[in-house]
mmCIF file of C-alpha atoms in Angstrom:
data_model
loop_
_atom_site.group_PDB
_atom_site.id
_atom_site.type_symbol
_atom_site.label_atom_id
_atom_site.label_comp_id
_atom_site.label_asym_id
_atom_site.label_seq_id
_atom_site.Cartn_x
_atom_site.Cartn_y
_atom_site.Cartn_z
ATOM 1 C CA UNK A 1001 147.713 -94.106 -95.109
ATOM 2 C CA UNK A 1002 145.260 -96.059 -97.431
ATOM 3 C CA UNK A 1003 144.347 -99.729 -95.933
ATOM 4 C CA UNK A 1004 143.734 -102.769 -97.157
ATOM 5 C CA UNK A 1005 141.849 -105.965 -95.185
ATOM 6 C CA UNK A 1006 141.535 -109.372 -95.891
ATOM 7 C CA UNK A 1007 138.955 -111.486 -94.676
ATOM 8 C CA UNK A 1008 139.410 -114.010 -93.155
ATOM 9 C CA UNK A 1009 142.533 -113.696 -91.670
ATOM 10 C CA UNK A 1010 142.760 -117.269 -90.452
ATOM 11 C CA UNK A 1011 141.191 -120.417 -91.980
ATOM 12 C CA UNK A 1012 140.736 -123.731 -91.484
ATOM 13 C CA UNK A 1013 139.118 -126.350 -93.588
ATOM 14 C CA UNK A 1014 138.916 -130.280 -94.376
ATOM 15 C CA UNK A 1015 140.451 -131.250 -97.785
ATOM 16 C CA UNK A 1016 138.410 -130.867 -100.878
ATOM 17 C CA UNK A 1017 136.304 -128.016 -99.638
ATOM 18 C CA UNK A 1018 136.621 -124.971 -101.018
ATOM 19 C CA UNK A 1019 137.745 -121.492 -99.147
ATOM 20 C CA UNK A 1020 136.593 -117.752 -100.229
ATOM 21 C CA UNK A 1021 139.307 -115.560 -99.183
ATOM 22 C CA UNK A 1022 138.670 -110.999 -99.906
ATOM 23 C CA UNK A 1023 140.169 -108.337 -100.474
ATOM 24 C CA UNK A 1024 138.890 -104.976 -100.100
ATOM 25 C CA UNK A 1025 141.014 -101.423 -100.190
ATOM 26 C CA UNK A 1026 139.315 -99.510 -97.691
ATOM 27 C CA UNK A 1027 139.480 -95.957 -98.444
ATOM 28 C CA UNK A 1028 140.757 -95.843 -102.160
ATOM 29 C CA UNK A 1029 139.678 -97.376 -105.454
ATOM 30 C CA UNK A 1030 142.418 -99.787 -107.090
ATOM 31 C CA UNK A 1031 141.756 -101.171 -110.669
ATOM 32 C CA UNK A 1032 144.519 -103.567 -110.352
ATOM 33 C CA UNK A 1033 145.021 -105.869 -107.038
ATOM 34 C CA UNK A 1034 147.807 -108.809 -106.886
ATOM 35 C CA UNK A 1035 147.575 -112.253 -104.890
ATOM 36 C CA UNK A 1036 150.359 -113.699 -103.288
ATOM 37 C CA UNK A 1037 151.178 -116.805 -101.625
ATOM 38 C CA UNK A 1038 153.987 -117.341 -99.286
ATOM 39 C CA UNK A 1039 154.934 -120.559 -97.422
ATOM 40 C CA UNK A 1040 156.939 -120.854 -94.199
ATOM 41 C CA UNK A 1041 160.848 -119.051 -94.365
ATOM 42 C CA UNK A 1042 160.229 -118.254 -98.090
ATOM 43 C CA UNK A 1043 159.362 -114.733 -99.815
ATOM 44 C CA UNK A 1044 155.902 -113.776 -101.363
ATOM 45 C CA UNK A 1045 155.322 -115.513 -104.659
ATOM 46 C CA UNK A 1046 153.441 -113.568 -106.983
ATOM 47 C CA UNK A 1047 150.300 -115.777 -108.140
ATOM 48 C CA UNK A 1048 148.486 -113.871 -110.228
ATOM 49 C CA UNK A 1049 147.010 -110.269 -111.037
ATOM 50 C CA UNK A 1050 143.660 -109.063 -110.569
ATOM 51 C CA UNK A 1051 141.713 -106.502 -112.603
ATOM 52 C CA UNK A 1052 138.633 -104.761 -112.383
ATOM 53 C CA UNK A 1053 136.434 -106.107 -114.678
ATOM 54 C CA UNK A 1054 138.574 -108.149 -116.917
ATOM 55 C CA UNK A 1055 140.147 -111.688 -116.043
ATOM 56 C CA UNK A 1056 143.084 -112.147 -114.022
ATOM 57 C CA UNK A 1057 146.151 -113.053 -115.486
ATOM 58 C CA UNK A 1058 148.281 -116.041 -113.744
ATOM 59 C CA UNK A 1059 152.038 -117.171 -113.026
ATOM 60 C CA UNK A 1060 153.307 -119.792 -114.538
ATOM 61 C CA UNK A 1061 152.321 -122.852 -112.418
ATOM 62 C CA UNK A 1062 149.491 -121.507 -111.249
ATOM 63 C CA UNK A 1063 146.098 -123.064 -111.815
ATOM 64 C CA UNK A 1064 143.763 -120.364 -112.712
ATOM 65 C CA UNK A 1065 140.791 -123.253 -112.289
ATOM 66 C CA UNK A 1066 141.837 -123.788 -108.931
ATOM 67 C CA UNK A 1067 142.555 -120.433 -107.869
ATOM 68 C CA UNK A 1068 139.295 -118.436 -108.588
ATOM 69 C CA UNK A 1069 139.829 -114.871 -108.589
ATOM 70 C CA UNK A 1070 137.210 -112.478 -109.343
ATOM 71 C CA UNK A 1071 137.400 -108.515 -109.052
ATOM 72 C CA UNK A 1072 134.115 -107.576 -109.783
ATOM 73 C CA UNK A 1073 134.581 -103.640 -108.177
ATOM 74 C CA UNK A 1074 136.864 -101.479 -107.924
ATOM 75 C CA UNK A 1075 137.294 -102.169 -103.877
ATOM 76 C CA UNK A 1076 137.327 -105.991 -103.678
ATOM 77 C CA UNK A 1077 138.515 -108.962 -105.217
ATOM 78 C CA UNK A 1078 138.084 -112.156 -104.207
ATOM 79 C CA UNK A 1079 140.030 -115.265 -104.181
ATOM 80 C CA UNK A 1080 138.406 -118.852 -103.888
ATOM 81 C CA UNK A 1081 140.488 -121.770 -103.399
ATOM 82 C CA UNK A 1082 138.641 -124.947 -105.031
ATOM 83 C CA UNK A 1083 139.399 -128.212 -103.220
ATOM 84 C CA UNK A 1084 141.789 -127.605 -101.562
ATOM 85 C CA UNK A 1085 144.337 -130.025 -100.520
ATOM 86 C CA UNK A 1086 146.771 -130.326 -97.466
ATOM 87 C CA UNK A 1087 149.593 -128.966 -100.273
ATOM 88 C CA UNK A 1088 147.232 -125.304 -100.453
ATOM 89 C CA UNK A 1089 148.385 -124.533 -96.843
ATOM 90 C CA UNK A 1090 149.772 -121.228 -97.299
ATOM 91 C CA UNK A 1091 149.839 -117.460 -96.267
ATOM 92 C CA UNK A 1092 147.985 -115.580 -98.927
ATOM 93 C CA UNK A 1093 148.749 -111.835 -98.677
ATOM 94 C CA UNK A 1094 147.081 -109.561 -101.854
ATOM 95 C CA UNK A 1095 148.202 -106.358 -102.437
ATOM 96 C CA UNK A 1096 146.436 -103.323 -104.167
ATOM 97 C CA UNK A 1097 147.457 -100.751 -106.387
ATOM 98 C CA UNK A 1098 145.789 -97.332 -106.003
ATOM 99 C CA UNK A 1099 143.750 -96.092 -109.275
ATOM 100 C CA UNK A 1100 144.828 -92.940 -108.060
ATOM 101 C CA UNK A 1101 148.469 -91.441 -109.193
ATOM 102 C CA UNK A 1102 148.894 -88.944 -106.082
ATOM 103 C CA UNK A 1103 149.733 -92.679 -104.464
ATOM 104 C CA UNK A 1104 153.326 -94.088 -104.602
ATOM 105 C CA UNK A 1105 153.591 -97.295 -103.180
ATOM 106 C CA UNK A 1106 151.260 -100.418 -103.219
ATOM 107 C CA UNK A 1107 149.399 -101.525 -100.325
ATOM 108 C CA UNK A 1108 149.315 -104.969 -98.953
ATOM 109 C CA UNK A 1109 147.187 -106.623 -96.767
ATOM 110 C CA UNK A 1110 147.348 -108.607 -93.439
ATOM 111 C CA UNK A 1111 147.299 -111.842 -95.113
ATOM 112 C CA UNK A 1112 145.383 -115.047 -94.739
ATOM 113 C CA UNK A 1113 146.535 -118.072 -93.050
ATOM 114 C CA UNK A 1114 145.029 -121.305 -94.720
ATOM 115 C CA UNK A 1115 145.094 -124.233 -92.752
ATOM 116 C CA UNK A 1116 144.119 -127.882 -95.389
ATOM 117 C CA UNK A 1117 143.818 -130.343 -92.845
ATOM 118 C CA UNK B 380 163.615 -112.585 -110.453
ATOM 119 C CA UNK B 381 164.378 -110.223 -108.377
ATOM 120 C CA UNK B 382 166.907 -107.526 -109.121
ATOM 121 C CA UNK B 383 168.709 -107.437 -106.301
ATOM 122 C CA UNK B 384 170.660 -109.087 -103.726
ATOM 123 C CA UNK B 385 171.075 -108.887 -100.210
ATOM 124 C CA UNK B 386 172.906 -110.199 -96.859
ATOM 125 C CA UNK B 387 170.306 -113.179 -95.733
ATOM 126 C CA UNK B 388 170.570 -112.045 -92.393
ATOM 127 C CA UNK B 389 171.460 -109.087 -90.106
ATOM 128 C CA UNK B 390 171.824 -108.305 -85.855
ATOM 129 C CA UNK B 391 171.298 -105.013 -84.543
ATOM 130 C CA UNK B 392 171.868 -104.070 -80.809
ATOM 131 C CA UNK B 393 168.803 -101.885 -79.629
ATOM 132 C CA UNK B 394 168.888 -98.283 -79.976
ATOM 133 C CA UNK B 395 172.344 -97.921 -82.488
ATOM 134 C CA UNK B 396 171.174 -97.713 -86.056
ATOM 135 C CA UNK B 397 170.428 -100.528 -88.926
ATOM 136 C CA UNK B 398 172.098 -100.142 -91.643
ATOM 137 C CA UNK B 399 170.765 -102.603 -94.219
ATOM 138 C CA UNK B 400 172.659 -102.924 -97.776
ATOM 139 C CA UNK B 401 171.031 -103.311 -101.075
ATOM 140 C CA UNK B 402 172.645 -104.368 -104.538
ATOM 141 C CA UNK B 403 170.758 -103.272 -107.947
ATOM 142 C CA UNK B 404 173.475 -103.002 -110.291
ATOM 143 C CA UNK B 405 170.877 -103.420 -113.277
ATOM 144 C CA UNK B 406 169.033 -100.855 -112.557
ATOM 145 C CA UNK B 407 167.336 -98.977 -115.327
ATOM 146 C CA UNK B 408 167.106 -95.255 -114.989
ATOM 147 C CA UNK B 409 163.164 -95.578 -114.950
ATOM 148 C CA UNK B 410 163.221 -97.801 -111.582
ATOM 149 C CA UNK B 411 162.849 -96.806 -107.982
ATOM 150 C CA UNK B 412 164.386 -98.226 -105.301
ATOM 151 C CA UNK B 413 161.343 -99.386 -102.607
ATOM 152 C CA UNK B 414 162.282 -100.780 -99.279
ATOM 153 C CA UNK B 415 159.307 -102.912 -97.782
ATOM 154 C CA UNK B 416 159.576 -104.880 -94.111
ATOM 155 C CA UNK B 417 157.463 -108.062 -92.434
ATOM 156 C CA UNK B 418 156.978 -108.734 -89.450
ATOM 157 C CA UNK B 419 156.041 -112.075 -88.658
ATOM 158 C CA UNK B 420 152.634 -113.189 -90.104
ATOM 159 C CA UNK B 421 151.869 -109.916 -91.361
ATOM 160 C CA UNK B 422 151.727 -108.473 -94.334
ATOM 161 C CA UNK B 423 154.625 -106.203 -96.019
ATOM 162 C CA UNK B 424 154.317 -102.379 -94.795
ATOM 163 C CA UNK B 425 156.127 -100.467 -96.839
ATOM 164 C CA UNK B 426 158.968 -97.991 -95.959
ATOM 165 C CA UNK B 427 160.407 -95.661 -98.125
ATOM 166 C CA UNK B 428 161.201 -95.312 -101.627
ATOM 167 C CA UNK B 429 163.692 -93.565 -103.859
ATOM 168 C CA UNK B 430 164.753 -92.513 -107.837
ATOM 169 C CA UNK B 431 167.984 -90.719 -107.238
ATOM 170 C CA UNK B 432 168.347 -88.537 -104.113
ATOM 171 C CA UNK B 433 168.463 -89.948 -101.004
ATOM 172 C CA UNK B 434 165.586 -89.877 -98.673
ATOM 173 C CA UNK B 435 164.188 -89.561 -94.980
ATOM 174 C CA UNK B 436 160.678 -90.196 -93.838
ATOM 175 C CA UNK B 437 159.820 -90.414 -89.911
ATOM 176 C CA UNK B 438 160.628 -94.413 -90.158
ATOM 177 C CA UNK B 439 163.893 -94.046 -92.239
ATOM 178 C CA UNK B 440 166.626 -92.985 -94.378
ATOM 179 C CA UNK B 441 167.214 -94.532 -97.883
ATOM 180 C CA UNK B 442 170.746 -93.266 -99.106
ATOM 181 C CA UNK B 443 171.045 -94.182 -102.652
ATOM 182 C CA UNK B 444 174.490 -94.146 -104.316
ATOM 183 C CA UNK B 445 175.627 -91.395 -107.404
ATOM 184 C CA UNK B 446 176.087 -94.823 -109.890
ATOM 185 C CA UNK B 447 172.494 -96.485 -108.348
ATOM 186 C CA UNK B 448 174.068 -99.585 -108.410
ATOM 187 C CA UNK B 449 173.453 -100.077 -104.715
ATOM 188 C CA UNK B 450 171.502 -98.605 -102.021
ATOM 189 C CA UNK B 451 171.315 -98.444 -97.945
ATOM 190 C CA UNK B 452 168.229 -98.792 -95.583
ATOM 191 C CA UNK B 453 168.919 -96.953 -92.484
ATOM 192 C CA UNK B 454 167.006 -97.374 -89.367
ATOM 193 C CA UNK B 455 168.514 -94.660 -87.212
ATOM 194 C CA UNK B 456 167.541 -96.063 -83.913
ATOM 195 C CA UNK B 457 166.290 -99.357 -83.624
ATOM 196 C CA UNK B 458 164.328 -101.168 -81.499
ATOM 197 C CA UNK B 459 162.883 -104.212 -80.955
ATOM 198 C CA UNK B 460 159.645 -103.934 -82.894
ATOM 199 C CA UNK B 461 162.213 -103.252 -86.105
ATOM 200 C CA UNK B 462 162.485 -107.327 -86.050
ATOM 201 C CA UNK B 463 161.597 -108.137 -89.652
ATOM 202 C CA UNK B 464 162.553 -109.382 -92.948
ATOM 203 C CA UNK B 465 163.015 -106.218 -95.010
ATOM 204 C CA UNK B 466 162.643 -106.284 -98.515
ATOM 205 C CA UNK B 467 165.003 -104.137 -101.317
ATOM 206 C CA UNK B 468 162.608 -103.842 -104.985
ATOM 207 C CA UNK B 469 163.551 -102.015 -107.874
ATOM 208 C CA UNK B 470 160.635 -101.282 -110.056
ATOM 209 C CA UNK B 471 159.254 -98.649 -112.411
ATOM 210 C CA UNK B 472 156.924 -96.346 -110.479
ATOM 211 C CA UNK B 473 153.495 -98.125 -108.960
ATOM 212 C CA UNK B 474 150.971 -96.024 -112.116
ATOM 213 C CA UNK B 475 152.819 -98.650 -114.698
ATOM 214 C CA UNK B 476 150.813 -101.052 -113.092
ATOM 215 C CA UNK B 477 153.182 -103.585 -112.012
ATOM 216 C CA UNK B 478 153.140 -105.912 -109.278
ATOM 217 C CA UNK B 479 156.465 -106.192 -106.974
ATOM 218 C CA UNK B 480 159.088 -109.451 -107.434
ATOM 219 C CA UNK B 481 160.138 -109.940 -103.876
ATOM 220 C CA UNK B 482 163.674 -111.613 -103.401
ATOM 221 C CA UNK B 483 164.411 -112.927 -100.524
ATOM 222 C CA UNK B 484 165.145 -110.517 -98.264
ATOM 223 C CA UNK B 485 167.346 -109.724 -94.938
ATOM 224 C CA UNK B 486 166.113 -110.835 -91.929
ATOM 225 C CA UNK B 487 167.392 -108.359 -89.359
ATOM 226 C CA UNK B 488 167.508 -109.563 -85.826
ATOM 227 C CA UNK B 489 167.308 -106.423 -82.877
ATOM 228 C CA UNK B 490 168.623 -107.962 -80.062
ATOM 229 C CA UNK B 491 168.169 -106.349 -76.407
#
């Protein structure tokens, strides 16, 4: 089945830095990739969606200058949280959607644990 | 929000099957049913998915009913590593481009 990694998969940093978190599909090209954030005992919260070459679009609620996301190819996208605070702590998980239609499901990734101390 | 509803929580004894339900009763006749799990601190993997007919892949069986009001995850003989919170979606296929609203799940419990 088609993969998808995040890097890193664990992070810690001081408050007000700012963290790069990627995606990248492995073996398949996906025009479209989603970002997710879930905090402990709750579901995945959509945060916003990523496409190739275009701006993402964000949730309600979501700061779009405080949650960098840039897809520049067709295999990665990237998500940069900007000072982040203690509140940013989170399990970010993205998701990408094949460009390809012989694929029926999306793929998610392993997530990324982000640690605001 | 998501479009369906399920128990918050299930136990399963170790080799007998899971049978996990799933209510959709807005379901438009353009949505599949997907069935996604997660394991702790991983991401969702996903399991099956269905229009109309029920189906069977080496991890399960997704029997969907005549109406497609309401579905049924089956996990036919589970084991331990089946502890996860497993996730009912109904969605138009993935080539509409659409991301996946995840509710909140059933956390199913396979005890020894």
């Amino acid at each position: 089945g088609a993969v998808v990694s995040q890097h890193p998969s664990r992070v810690i940093c001081k408050s007000g830095t700012s963290v790069k978190i990627e995606c990248r599909s492995l073996d398949f090209q996906a025009t479209t990739m989603f970002w997710y954030r879930q905090f402990p005992k709750q579901s995945l919260m959509l945060m916003a969606t990523s496409n190739e070459g275009s701006k993402a679009t964000y949730e309600q609620g979501v700061e779009k200058d405080k949650f960098l996301i840039n897809h520049a190819s067709l295999t990665l996208s990237t998500l940069t949280v900007t000072s982040a605070h203690p509140e940013d702590s989170s399990f970010y998980i993205c998701s990408a959607l094949p460009t390809s239609s012989s694929y029926n499901e999306q793929f998610f990734g392993p997530g990324t644990r982000l640690t605001v101390l | 929000d998501a479009k369906t509803t399920q128990p918050p929580s299930m136990d399963c004894a170790e080799g007998r099957a899971a049978n996990l339900p799933c209510n959709h009763s807005t379901i438009s006749g353009n949505e599949y049913v997907y069935w996604y799990r997660q394991i702790h601190s991983q991401g969702p993997q996903y399991i099956i998915h269905g229009l109309k007919n029920n189906e069977t892949n080496e991890m399960a069986s997704l029997i969907i009913t005549e109406d497609r009001k309401s579905s049924t995850l089956i996990l036919p003989h589970a084991t331990l590593r089946d502890t996860a919170v497993y996730y009912c979606i109904v969605r138009v296929g993935v080539n509409y481009g659409q991301n996946f609203v995840f509710g909140p799940g059933t956390r199913l419990s396979v005890l020894p």
